[in-house]
mmCIF file with all atom_site columns, C-alpha atoms in Angstrom:
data_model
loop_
_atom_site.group_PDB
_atom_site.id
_atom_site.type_symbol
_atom_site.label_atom_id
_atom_site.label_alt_id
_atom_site.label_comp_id
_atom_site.label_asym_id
_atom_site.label_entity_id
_atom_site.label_seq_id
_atom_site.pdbx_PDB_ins_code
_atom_site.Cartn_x
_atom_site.Cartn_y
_atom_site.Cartn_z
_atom_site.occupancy
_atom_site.B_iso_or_equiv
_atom_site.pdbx_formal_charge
_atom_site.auth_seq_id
_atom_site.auth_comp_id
_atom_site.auth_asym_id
_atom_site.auth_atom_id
_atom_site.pdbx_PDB_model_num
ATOM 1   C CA . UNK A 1 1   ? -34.610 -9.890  -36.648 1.00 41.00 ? 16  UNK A CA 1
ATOM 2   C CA . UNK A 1 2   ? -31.528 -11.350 -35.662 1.00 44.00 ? 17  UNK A CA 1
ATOM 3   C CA . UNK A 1 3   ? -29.752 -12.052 -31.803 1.00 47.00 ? 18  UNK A CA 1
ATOM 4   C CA . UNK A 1 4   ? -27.045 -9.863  -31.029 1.00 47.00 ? 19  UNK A CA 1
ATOM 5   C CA . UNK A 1 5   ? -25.380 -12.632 -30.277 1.00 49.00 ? 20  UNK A CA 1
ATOM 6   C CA . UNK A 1 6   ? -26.060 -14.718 -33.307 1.00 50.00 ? 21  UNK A CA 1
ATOM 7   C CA . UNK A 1 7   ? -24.457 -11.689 -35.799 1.00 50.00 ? 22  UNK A CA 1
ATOM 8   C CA . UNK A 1 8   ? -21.301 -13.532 -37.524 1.00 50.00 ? 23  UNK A CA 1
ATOM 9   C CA . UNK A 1 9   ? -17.819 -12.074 -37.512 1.00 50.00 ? 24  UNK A CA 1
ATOM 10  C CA . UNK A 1 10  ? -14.145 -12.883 -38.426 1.00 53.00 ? 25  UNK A CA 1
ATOM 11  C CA . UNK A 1 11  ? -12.873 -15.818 -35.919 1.00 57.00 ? 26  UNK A CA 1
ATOM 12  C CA . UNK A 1 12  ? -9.735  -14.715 -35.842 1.00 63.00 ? 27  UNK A CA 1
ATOM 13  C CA . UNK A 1 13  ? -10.806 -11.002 -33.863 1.00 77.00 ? 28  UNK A CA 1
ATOM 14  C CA . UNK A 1 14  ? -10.949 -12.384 -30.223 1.00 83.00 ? 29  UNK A CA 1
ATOM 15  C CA . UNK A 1 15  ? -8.435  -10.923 -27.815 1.00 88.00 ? 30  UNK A CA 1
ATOM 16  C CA . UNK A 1 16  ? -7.446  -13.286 -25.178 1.00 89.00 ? 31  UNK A CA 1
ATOM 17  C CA . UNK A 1 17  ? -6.148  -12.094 -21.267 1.00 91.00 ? 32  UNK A CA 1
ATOM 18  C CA . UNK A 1 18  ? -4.722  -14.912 -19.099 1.00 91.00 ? 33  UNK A CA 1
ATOM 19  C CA . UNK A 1 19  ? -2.956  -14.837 -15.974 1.00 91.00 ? 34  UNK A CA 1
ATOM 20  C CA . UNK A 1 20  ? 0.454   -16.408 -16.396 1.00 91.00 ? 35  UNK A CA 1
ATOM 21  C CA . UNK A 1 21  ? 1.312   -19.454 -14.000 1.00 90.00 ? 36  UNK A CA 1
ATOM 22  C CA . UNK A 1 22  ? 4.464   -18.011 -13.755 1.00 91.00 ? 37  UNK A CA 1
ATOM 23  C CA . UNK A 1 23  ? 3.570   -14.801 -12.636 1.00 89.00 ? 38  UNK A CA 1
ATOM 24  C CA . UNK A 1 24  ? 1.217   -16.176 -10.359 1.00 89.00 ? 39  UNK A CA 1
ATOM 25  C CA . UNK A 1 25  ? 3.897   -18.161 -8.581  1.00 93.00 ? 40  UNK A CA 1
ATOM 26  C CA . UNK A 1 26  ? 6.472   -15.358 -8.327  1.00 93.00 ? 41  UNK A CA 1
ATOM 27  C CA . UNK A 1 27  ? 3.998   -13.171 -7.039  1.00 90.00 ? 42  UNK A CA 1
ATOM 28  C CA . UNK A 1 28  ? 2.501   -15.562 -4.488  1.00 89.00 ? 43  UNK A CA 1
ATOM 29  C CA . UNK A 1 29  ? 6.116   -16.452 -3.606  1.00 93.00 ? 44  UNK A CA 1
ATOM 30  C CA . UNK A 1 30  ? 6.741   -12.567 -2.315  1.00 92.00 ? 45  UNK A CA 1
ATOM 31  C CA . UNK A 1 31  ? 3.598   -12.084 -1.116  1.00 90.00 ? 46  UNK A CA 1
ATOM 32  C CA . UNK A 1 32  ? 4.120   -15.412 1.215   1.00 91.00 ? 47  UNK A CA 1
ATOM 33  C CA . UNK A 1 33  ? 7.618   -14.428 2.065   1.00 92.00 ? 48  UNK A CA 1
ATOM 34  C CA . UNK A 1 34  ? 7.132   -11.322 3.015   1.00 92.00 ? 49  UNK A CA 1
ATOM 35  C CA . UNK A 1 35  ? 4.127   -11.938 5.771   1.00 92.00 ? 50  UNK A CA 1
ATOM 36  C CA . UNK A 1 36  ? 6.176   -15.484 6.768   1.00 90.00 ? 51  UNK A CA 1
ATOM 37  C CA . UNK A 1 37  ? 9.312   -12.994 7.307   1.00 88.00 ? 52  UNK A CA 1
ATOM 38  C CA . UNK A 1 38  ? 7.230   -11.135 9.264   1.00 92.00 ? 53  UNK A CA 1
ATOM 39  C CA . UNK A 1 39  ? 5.376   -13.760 11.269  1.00 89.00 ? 54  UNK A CA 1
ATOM 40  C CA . UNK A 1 40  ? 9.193   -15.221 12.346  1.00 86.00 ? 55  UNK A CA 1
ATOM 41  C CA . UNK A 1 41  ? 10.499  -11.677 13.143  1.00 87.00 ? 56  UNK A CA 1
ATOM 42  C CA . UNK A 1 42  ? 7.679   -11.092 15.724  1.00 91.00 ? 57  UNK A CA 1
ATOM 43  C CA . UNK A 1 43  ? 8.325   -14.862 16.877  1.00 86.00 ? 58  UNK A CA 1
ATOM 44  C CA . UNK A 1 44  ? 11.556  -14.079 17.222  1.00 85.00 ? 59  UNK A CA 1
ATOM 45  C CA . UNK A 1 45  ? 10.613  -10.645 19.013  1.00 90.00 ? 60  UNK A CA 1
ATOM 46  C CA . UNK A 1 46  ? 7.900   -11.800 21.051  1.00 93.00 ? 61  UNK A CA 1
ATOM 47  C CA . UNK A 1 47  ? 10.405  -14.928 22.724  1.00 87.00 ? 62  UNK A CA 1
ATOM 48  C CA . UNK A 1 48  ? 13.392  -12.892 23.464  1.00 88.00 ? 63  UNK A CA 1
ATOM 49  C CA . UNK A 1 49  ? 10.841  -9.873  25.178  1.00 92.00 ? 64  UNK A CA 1
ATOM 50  C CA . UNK A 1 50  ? 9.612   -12.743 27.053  1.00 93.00 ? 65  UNK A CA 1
ATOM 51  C CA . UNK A 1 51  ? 13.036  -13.854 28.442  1.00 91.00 ? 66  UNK A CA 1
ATOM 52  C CA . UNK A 1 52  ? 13.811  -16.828 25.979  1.00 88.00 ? 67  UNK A CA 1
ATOM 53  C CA . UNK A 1 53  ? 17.011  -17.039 24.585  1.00 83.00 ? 68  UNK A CA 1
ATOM 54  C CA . UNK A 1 54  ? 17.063  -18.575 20.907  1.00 78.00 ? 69  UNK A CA 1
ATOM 55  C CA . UNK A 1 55  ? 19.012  -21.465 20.868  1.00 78.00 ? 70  UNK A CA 1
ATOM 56  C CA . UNK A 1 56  ? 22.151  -21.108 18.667  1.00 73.00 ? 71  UNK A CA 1
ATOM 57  C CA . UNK A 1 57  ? 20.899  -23.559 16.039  1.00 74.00 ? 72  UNK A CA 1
ATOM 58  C CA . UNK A 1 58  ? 17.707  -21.727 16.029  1.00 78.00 ? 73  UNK A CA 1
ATOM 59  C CA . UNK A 1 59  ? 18.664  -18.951 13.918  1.00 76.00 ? 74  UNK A CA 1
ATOM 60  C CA . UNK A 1 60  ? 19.431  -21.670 11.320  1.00 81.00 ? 75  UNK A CA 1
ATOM 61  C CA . UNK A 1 61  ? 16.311  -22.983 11.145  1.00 83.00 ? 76  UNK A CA 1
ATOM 62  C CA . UNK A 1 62  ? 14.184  -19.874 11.449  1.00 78.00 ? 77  UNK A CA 1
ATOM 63  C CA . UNK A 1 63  ? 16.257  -18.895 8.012   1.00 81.00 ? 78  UNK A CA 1
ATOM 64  C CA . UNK A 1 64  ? 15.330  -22.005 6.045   1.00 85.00 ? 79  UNK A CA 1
ATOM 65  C CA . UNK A 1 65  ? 11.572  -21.667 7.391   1.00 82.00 ? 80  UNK A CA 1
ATOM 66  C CA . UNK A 1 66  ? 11.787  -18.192 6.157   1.00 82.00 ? 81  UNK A CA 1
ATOM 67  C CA . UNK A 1 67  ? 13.362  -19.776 2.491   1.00 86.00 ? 82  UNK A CA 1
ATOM 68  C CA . UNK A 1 68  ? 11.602  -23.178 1.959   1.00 91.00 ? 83  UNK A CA 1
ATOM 69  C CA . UNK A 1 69  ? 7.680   -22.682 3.347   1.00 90.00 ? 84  UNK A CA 1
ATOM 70  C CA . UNK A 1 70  ? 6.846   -19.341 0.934   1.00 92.00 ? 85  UNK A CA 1
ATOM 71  C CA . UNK A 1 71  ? 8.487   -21.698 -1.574  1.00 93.00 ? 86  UNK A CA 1
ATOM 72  C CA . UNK A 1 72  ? 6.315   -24.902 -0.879  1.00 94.00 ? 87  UNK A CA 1
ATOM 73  C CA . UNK A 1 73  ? 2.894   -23.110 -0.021  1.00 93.00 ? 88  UNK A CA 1
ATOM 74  C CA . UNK A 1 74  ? 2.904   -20.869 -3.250  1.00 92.00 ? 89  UNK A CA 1
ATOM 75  C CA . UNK A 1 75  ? 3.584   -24.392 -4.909  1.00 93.00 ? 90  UNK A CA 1
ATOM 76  C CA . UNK A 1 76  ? 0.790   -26.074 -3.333  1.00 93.00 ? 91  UNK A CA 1
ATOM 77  C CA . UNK A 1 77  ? -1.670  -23.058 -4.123  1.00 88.00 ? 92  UNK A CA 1
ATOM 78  C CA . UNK A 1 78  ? -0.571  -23.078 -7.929  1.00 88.00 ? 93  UNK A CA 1
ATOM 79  C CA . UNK A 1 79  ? -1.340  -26.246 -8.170  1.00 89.00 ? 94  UNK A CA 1
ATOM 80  C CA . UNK A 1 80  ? -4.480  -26.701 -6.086  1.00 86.00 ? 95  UNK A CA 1
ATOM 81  C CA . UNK A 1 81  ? -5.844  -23.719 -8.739  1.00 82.00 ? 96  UNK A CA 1
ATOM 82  C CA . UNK A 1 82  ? -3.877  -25.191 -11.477 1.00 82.00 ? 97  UNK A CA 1
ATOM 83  C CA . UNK A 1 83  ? -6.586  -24.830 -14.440 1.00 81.00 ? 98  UNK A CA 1
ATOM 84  C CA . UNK A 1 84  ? -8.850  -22.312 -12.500 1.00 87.00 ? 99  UNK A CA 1
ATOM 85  C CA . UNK A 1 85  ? -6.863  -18.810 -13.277 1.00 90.00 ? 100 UNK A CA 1
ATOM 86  C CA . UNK A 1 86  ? -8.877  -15.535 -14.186 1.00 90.00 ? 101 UNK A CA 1
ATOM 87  C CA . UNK A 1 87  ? -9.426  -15.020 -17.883 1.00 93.00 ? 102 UNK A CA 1
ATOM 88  C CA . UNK A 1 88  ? -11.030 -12.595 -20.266 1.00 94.00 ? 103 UNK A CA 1
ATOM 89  C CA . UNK A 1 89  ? -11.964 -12.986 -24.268 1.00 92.00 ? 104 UNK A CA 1
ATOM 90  C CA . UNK A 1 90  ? -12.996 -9.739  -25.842 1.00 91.00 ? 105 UNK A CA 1
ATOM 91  C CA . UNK A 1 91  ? -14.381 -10.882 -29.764 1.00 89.00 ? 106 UNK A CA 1
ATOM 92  C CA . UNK A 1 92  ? -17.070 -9.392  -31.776 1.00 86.00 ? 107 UNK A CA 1
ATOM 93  C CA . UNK A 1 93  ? -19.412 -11.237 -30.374 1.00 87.00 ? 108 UNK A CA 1
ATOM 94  C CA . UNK A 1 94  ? -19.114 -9.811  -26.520 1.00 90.00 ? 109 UNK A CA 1
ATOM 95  C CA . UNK A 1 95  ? -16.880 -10.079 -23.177 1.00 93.00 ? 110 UNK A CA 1
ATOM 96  C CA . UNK A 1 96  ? -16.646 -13.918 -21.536 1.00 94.00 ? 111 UNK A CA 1
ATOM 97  C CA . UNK A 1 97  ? -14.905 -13.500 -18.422 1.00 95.00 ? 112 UNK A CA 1
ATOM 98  C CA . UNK A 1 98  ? -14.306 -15.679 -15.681 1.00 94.00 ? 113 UNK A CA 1
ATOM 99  C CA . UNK A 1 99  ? -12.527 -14.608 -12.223 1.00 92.00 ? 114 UNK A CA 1
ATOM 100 C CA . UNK A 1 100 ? -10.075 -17.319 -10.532 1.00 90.00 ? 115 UNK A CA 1
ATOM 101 C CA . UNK A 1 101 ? -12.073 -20.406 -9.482  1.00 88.00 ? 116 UNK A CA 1
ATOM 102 C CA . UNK A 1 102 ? -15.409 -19.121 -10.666 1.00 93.00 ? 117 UNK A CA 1
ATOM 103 C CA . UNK A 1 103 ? -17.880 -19.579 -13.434 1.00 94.00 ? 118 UNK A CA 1
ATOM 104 C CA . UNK A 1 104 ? -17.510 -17.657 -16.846 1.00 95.00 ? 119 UNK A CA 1
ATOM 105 C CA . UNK A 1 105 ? -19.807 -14.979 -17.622 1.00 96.00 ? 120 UNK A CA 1
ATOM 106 C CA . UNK A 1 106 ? -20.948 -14.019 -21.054 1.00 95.00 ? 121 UNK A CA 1
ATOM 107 C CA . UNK A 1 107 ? -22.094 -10.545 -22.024 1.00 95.00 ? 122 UNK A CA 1
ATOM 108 C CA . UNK A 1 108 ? -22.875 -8.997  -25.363 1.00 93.00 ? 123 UNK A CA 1
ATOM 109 C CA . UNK A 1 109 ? -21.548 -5.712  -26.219 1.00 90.00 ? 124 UNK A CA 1
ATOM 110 C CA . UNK A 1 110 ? -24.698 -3.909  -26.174 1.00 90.00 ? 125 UNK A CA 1
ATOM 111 C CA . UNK A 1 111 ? -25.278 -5.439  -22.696 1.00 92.00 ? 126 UNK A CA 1
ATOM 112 C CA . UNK A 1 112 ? -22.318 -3.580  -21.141 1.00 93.00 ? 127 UNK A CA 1
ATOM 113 C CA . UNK A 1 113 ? -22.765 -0.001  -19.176 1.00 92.00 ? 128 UNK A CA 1
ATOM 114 C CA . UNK A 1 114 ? -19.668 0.528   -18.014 1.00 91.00 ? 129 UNK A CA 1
ATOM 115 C CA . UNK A 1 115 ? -16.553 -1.427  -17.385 1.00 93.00 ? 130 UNK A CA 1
ATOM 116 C CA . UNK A 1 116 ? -13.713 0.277   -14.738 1.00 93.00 ? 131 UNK A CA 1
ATOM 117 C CA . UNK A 1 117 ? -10.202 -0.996  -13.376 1.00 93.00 ? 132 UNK A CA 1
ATOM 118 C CA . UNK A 1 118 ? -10.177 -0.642  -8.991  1.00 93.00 ? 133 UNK A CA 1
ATOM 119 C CA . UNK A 1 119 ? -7.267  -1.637  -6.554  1.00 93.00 ? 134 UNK A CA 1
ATOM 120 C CA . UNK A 1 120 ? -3.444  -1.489  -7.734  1.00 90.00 ? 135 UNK A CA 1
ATOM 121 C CA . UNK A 1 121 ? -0.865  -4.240  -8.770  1.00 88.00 ? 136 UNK A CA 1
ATOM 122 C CA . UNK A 1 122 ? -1.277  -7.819  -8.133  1.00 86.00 ? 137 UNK A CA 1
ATOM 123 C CA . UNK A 1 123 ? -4.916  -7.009  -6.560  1.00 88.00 ? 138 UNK A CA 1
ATOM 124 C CA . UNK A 1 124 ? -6.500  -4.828  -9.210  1.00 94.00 ? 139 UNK A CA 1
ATOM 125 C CA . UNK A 1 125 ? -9.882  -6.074  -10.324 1.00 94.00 ? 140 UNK A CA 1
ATOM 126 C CA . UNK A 1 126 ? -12.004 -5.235  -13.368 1.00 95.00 ? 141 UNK A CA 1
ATOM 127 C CA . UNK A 1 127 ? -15.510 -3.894  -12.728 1.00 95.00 ? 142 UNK A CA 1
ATOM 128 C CA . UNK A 1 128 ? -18.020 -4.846  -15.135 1.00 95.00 ? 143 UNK A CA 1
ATOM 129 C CA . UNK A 1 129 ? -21.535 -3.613  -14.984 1.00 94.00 ? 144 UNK A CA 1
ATOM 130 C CA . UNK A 1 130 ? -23.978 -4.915  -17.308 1.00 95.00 ? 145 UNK A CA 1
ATOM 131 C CA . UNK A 1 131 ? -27.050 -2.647  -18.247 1.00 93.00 ? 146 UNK A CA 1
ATOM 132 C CA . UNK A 1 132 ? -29.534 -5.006  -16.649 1.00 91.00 ? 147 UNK A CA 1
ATOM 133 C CA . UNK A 1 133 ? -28.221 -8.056  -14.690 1.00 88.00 ? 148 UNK A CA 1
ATOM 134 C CA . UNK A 1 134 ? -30.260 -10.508 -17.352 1.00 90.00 ? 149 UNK A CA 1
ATOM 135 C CA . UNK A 1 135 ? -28.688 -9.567  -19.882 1.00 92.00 ? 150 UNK A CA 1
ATOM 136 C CA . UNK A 1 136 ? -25.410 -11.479 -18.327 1.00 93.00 ? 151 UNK A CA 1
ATOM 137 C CA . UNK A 1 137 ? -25.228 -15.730 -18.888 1.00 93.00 ? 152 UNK A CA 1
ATOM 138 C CA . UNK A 1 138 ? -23.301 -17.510 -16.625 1.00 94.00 ? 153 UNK A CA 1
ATOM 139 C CA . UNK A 1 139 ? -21.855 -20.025 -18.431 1.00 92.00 ? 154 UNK A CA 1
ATOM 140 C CA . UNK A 1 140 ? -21.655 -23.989 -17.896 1.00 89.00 ? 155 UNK A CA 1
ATOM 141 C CA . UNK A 1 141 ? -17.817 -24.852 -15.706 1.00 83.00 ? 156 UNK A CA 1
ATOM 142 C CA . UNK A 1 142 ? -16.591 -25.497 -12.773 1.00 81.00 ? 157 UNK A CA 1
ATOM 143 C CA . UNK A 1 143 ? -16.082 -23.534 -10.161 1.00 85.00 ? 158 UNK A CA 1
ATOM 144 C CA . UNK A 1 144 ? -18.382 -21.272 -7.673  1.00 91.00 ? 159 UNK A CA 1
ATOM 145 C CA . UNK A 1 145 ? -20.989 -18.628 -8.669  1.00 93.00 ? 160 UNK A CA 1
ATOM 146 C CA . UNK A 1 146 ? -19.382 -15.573 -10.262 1.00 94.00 ? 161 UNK A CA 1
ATOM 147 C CA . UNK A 1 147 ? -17.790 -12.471 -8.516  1.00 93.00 ? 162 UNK A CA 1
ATOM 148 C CA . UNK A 1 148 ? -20.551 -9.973  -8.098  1.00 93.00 ? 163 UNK A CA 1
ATOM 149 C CA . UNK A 1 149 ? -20.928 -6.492  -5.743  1.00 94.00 ? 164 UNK A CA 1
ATOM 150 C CA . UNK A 1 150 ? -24.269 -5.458  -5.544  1.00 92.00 ? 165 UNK A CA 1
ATOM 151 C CA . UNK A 1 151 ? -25.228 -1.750  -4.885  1.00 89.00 ? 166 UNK A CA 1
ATOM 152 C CA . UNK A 1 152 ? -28.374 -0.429  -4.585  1.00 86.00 ? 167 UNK A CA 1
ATOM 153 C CA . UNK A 1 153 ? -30.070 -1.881  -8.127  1.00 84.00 ? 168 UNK A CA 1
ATOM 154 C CA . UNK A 1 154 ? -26.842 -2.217  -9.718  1.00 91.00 ? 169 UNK A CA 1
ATOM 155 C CA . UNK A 1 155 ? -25.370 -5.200  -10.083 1.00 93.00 ? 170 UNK A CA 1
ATOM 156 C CA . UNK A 1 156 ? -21.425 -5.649  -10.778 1.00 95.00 ? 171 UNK A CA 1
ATOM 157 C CA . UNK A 1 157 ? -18.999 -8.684  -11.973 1.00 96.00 ? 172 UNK A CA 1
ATOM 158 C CA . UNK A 1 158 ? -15.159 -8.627  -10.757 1.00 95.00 ? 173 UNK A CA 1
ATOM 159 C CA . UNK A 1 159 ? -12.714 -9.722  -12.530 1.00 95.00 ? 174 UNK A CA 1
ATOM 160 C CA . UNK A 1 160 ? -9.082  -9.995  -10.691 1.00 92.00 ? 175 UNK A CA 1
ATOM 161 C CA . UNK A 1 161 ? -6.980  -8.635  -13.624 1.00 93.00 ? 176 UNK A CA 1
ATOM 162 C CA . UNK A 1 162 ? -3.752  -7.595  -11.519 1.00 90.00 ? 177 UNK A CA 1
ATOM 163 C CA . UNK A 1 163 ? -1.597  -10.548 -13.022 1.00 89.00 ? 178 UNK A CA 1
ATOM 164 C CA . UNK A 1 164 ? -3.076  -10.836 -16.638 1.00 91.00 ? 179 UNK A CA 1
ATOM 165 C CA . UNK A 1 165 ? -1.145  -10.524 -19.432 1.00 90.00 ? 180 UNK A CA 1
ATOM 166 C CA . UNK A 1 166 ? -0.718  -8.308  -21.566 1.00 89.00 ? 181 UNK A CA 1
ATOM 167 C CA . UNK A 1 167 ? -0.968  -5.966  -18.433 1.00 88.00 ? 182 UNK A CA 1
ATOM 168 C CA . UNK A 1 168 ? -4.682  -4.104  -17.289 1.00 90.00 ? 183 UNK A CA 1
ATOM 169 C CA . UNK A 1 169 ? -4.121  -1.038  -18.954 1.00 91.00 ? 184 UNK A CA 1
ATOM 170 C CA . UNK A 1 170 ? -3.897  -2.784  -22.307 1.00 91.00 ? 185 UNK A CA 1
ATOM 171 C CA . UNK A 1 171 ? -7.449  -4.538  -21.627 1.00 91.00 ? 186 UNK A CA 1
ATOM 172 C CA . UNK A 1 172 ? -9.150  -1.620  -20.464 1.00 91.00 ? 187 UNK A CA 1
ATOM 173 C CA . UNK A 1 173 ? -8.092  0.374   -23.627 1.00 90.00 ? 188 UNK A CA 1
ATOM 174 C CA . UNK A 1 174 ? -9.148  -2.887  -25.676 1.00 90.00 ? 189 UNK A CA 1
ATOM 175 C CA . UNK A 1 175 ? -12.965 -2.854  -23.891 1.00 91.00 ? 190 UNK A CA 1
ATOM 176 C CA . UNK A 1 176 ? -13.420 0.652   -24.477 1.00 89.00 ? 191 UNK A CA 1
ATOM 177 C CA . UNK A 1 177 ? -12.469 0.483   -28.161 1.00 88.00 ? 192 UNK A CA 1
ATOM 178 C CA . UNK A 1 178 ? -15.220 -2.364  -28.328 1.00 87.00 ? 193 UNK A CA 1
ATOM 179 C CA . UNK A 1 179 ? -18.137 -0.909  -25.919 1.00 86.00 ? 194 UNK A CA 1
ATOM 180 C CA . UNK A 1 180 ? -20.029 1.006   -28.341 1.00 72.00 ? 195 UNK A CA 1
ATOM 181 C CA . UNK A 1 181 ? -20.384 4.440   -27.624 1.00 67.00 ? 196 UNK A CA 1
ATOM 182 C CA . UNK A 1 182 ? -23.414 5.503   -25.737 1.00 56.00 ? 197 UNK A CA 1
ATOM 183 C CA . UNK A 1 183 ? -24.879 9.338   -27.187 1.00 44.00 ? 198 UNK A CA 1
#
């Protein structure tokens, strides 16, 4: 009796999920702006309540604080995680996965109990719970253990999907077409 895992199929079936460096950057750049924006505006607040006049140059150089740091920091994260983005390949063969900076996961289609999308936009995560936690391998690569929640007996790997591409939606609608269906 064969593996599941050893069964052969087409090499050409595997479905590939990325998160665009691109997107990451943009998104990091907003994010960083926004709470940096923020973070000046109460500076700002905190020293005039206080009795402190700004300067008149000061206004100049809270506005290129406010335009170069987000700029430079979401920079300096992309690159620090340069090679380490969230991924997901859905083949014939099963679901490898790996969240940013963490070690893949494989797990083989009849291994899989339920898979479910949580969170919104950039922070949406994929829930995947296996049917028994040894039926998941962790895979040989770099990075730290692999996203888990544990509740109760259940055990659970996260994904962060917000930023892959083509969008969440698309690869929840491509696992359940490939989770077979339980009667």
């Amino acid at each position: 009796m064969a593996h599941i895992d050893q069964v052969l199929g087409p090499a050409d079936d595997t479905v590939t999920f990325f998160q665009p460096r691109a997107m990451v950057y943009v998104t990091m750049l907003w994010v960083a702006a926004a709470v940096w924006v923020v973070c000046l505006g109460l500076h700002i607040l905190i020293r005039l309540a206080l009795g402190h006049p700004l300067p008149g140059d000061s206004l100049v150089m809270y506005l290129e604080l406010a335009l170069i740091l987000p700029a430079v920091f979401s920079a300096v994260i992309l690159l620090v995680a340069w090679k380490r983005f969230g991924w997901l390949h859905s083949s014939m063969h099963g679901l490898d996965f790996a969240a940013t900076g963490r070690k893949p996961v494989h797990l083989p289609w009849a291994g899989i109990a339920t898979v479910s999308l949580r969170h919104w936009g950039p922070f949406r995560e994929l829930v995947v719970t296996p049917i028994a936690p040894d039926f998941a391998t962790v895979l040989d690569g770099a990075g730290r253990a692999p996203r888990m929640r544990k509740r109760g007996g259940e055990v659970s790997y996260l994904v962060d999907v917000g930023l892959m591409s083509p969008g969440p939606e698309v690869l929840i609608a491509e696992l359940h077409r490939r989770l077979p269906t339980k009667v």
